[in-house]
XYZ file of C-alpha atoms in Angstrom:
301
model
C 7.104 4.564 24.817
C 6.211 3.881 28.428
C 6.303 0.339 29.805
C 4.065 -0.544 32.743
C 4.614 -3.467 35.028
C 0.861 -4.097 35.198
C 0.307 -3.904 31.428
C -0.712 -7.571 31.223
C -3.679 -6.846 33.474
C -5.059 -4.460 30.846
C -5.303 -7.157 28.159
C -8.897 -8.426 27.804
C -9.462 -12.191 28.107
C -9.158 -14.102 24.835
C -12.822 -15.141 24.902
C -13.870 -11.512 25.134
C -11.688 -10.535 22.150
C -12.963 -13.502 20.129
C -16.618 -12.768 20.812
C -16.133 -9.091 19.994
C -14.552 -9.639 16.584
C -15.145 -13.187 15.341
C -18.349 -14.154 13.570
C -19.572 -17.748 13.671
C -21.294 -19.016 10.515
C -23.916 -21.805 10.686
C -23.538 -25.017 8.699
C -25.960 -26.508 6.183
C -25.498 -29.710 8.175
C -27.051 -28.195 11.311
C -30.195 -30.090 12.296
C -32.225 -26.880 12.474
C -31.070 -25.480 9.120
C -33.563 -25.250 6.242
C -32.722 -25.288 2.531
C -34.376 -22.790 0.165
C -34.664 -25.529 -2.463
C -36.872 -27.496 -0.098
C -39.398 -24.644 -0.451
C -39.388 -24.567 -4.236
C -36.411 -22.343 -5.101
C -34.881 -23.313 -8.462
C -31.671 -21.278 -8.577
C -31.648 -21.392 -12.391
C -31.309 -17.631 -12.929
C -34.705 -17.286 -14.644
C -37.388 -18.561 -12.236
C -38.552 -15.978 -9.699
C -37.639 -17.580 -6.364
C -38.873 -14.731 -4.145
C -41.799 -16.617 -2.606
C -39.662 -19.701 -1.963
C -37.194 -17.543 -0.023
C -39.998 -15.940 1.976
C -41.378 -19.360 2.904
C -37.936 -20.612 3.941
C -37.285 -17.512 6.079
C -40.641 -17.977 7.800
C -39.903 -21.666 8.475
C -36.538 -21.444 10.237
C -33.870 -19.154 11.650
C -31.014 -20.807 9.693
C -31.638 -20.615 5.946
C -29.100 -22.225 3.617
C -28.737 -21.158 -0.019
C -27.018 -23.843 -2.148
C -25.022 -23.136 -5.286
C -27.071 -21.354 -7.942
C -28.400 -18.065 -9.294
C -31.646 -17.168 -7.550
C -33.706 -14.487 -9.239
C -35.503 -12.405 -6.613
C -37.676 -9.320 -7.020
C -39.291 -6.707 -4.833
C -38.284 -6.861 -1.174
C -37.431 -9.936 0.845
C -37.347 -9.260 4.598
C -35.214 -11.178 7.073
C -36.605 -11.902 10.523
C -34.733 -10.349 13.499
C -32.833 -13.641 14.019
C -32.599 -14.944 10.426
C -29.246 -16.400 9.369
C -29.208 -16.430 5.553
C -26.019 -18.047 4.280
C -24.340 -19.862 1.417
C -21.002 -21.578 0.902
C -19.143 -18.693 -0.798
C -20.011 -15.463 -2.648
C -18.904 -17.129 -5.895
C -21.211 -20.092 -5.265
C -24.614 -18.479 -4.746
C -26.035 -15.215 -6.095
C -29.420 -13.818 -5.147
C -31.306 -10.851 -6.562
C -31.973 -9.172 -9.895
C -29.715 -10.055 -12.814
C -29.300 -6.871 -14.808
C -25.958 -7.558 -16.502
C -22.672 -5.976 -15.419
C -21.277 -2.524 -14.727
C -22.332 0.337 -12.505
C -25.606 1.062 -14.300
C -26.581 -2.572 -13.913
C -25.759 -2.456 -10.195
C -27.939 0.641 -9.797
C -30.784 -1.040 -11.703
C -30.484 -4.183 -9.587
C -30.626 -2.156 -6.369
C -33.968 -0.766 -7.493
C -35.320 -4.126 -8.642
C -34.446 -6.097 -5.501
C -34.017 -5.169 -1.829
C -32.948 -7.501 0.968
C -34.241 -5.924 4.165
C -33.504 -6.517 7.847
C -35.676 -5.819 10.885
C -35.537 -2.190 12.051
C -34.757 -2.853 15.723
C -31.780 -2.144 17.962
C -31.813 -5.709 19.320
C -32.211 -7.542 15.979
C -29.264 -9.856 15.176
C -29.532 -11.191 11.607
C -26.717 -12.831 9.683
C -26.037 -12.526 5.962
C -23.017 -14.544 4.879
C -21.218 -15.947 1.848
C -23.731 -14.752 -0.756
C -23.509 -12.283 -3.625
C -26.465 -9.896 -3.588
C -27.508 -8.400 -6.923
C -29.443 -5.577 -5.340
C -29.547 -3.385 -2.250
C -28.954 -4.614 1.288
C -31.187 -2.381 3.412
C -29.570 -3.000 6.796
C -31.617 -1.579 9.670
C -30.816 -4.018 12.476
C -28.792 -2.730 15.401
C -26.659 -5.851 15.738
C -25.851 -8.908 13.658
C -23.248 -9.686 11.003
C -22.814 -9.244 7.262
C -19.954 -11.478 6.086
C -18.541 -11.536 2.553
C -21.870 -10.601 0.992
C -21.162 -8.252 -1.928
C -24.042 -5.920 -2.699
C -25.077 -2.268 -2.521
C -25.029 -1.750 1.245
C -27.060 0.962 2.965
C -27.440 1.500 6.716
C -30.511 3.256 8.054
C -32.865 3.233 11.031
C -31.219 1.329 13.902
C -28.520 0.025 11.539
C -25.329 -1.262 13.183
C -23.399 -4.456 13.799
C -20.343 -6.015 12.151
C -19.512 -5.992 8.439
C -16.757 -8.150 6.966
C -15.245 -7.593 3.534
C -17.335 -4.654 2.282
C -16.602 -3.115 -1.105
C -18.583 0.034 -1.821
C -20.719 -0.590 -4.891
C -22.854 1.761 -6.887
C -22.464 5.394 -5.808
C -20.508 6.835 -2.868
C -20.670 5.041 0.477
C -22.481 7.290 2.954
C -22.781 6.351 6.614
C -25.089 8.816 8.341
C -26.830 8.970 11.694
C -25.328 5.728 13.025
C -25.812 5.363 16.781
C -25.351 1.623 17.276
C -21.817 0.155 17.644
C -20.725 -0.517 14.052
C -17.522 -2.203 12.881
C -16.101 -2.781 9.409
C -13.460 -5.439 8.890
C -11.775 -4.713 5.529
C -13.683 -1.796 3.979
C -12.864 -1.046 0.334
C -13.674 2.280 -1.347
C -12.118 3.169 -4.687
C -12.364 5.135 -7.941
C -15.620 6.928 -7.189
C -16.537 9.916 -9.328
C -17.774 11.905 -6.322
C -15.845 14.009 -3.830
C -15.548 12.572 -1.267
C -15.833 8.937 -2.282
C -17.246 7.995 1.125
C -18.537 9.856 4.167
C -19.005 9.170 7.845
C -21.233 11.994 8.979
C -23.240 12.590 12.130
C -22.208 9.138 13.392
C -21.186 7.611 16.702
C -19.331 4.432 17.654
C -17.934 3.520 14.207
C -14.829 1.322 13.842
C -12.936 0.495 10.649
C -10.346 -2.269 10.903
C -8.352 -1.829 7.671
C -9.617 0.704 5.162
C -8.391 -0.001 1.612
C -8.752 2.997 -0.708
C -7.838 3.995 -4.249
C -8.052 7.385 -5.953
C -6.505 9.173 -8.904
C -5.447 5.908 -10.532
C -7.547 5.814 -13.720
C -5.065 6.466 -16.515
C -7.064 8.684 -18.812
C -7.524 12.489 -19.003
C -10.264 13.963 -16.805
C -11.060 10.561 -15.317
C -12.786 12.219 -12.350
C -11.583 9.740 -9.731
C -9.011 11.988 -7.998
C -11.302 12.461 -5.002
C -10.845 12.288 -1.233
C -11.481 8.635 -0.299
C -13.200 9.483 3.001
C -14.534 12.436 4.983
C -15.450 12.173 8.667
C -17.766 15.051 9.549
C -19.709 16.114 12.648
C -19.093 12.731 14.227
C -17.874 11.373 17.546
C -16.163 8.202 18.803
C -14.726 7.149 15.431
C -11.728 4.817 14.980
C -9.881 3.998 11.745
C -7.170 1.392 12.200
C -4.892 1.236 9.132
C -5.896 3.149 5.994
C -3.716 2.266 3.014
C -3.940 2.289 -0.755
C -2.817 3.647 -4.112
C -3.792 7.317 -3.924
C -2.274 9.938 -6.188
C -2.965 13.125 -8.175
C -5.327 14.574 -5.560
C -3.730 18.059 -5.863
C -5.015 19.804 -2.698
C -7.519 17.134 -1.688
C -6.538 14.923 1.273
C -6.601 11.160 1.538
C -8.712 11.583 4.696
C -10.578 14.677 5.883
C -11.814 15.179 9.447
C -14.297 18.041 9.875
C -15.694 19.353 13.154
C -15.550 15.972 14.870
C -14.261 14.842 18.242
C -12.976 11.671 19.859
C -11.467 10.536 16.547
C -8.472 8.225 16.249
C -6.682 7.334 12.994
C -3.725 4.943 13.053
C -1.375 4.019 10.188
C -2.600 6.255 7.353
C -0.402 6.048 4.253
C -0.538 6.196 0.468
C 1.798 4.138 -1.689
C 2.219 7.137 -4.027
C 3.123 10.301 -2.053
C 2.762 13.623 -3.844
C 1.844 17.245 -3.179
C -1.542 16.353 -1.706
C -2.120 15.905 2.063
C -2.436 12.602 3.846
C -4.868 14.115 6.330
C -6.590 17.457 6.741
C -8.499 18.364 9.886
C -10.808 21.362 10.161
C -11.828 21.959 13.763
C -13.178 25.162 15.278
C -12.013 27.202 12.300
C -8.451 25.837 12.500
C -6.986 23.767 9.676
C -4.275 21.176 10.326
C -2.440 19.348 7.549
C -0.295 16.200 7.459
C 1.455 16.032 4.046
C 1.568 12.801 2.070
C 5.364 12.639 2.315
C 4.871 11.887 6.020
C 3.099 8.732 7.111
C 0.393 9.394 9.693
C 1.246 6.913 12.444
C -1.330 8.256 14.878
C -3.841 11.090 14.770
C -6.021 11.776 17.784
C -8.680 14.425 18.225
C -9.956 14.438 21.791
């Protein structure tokens, strides 16, 4: 390790670090906040509250969702600056209530879509709500904070995402060009190989990637799949990828294919075996880091 006498000058100011990573959530006590119940929303789990939500979104930029189960159908669009927020994901749920399990999640994502404005400069906020449906995120900026749902990024999609657990099928990030950051991304036990993909993307950051694979204790469970593949992408950073990964045979925990400007720091499974921690295929050459060696730092220039 090299120590530089001017290292302190390279540290960004605290305000810059805070603004880059910290999301500020509005309060229901803000004078300019509107309440969906003031526009007729019932939150009883049976009344269709879609129109009440649309009226609230049209009336103000800060839209508060109190405790309740709000049945919504079709598509509800957020304005470019809409802040839709609750108190906690366990407090308020919006969307289609189709029971539990993966099939129900898939059905809900077809029955209800929460959409954002398809613009590079749009900055919506979705926070502290459970979404029983699909979050069609197309805004180039903005924040999605502790809002469980089936997340898809398309169009100008980008921004910051906090506490994302991949629901439904595999998580596929494709064609991203806006700066995009994930703070605590969770992908596990998917029956597809790979379980998630970052392909044809630019400027993607993952700050802690929790994964799980090969852990279902039954024959032919089908979950022994590579947790993530980065393919044909550039300017990708994964800071800390950990989890219970085992029984992958020759499949890696992370695969990097024909990509450049990729950095992976602190990649490790809790259950080393014969499978690789990381496999890179670049220009016809294959490099392997076995799972009995922690990957402290991988860099592809």
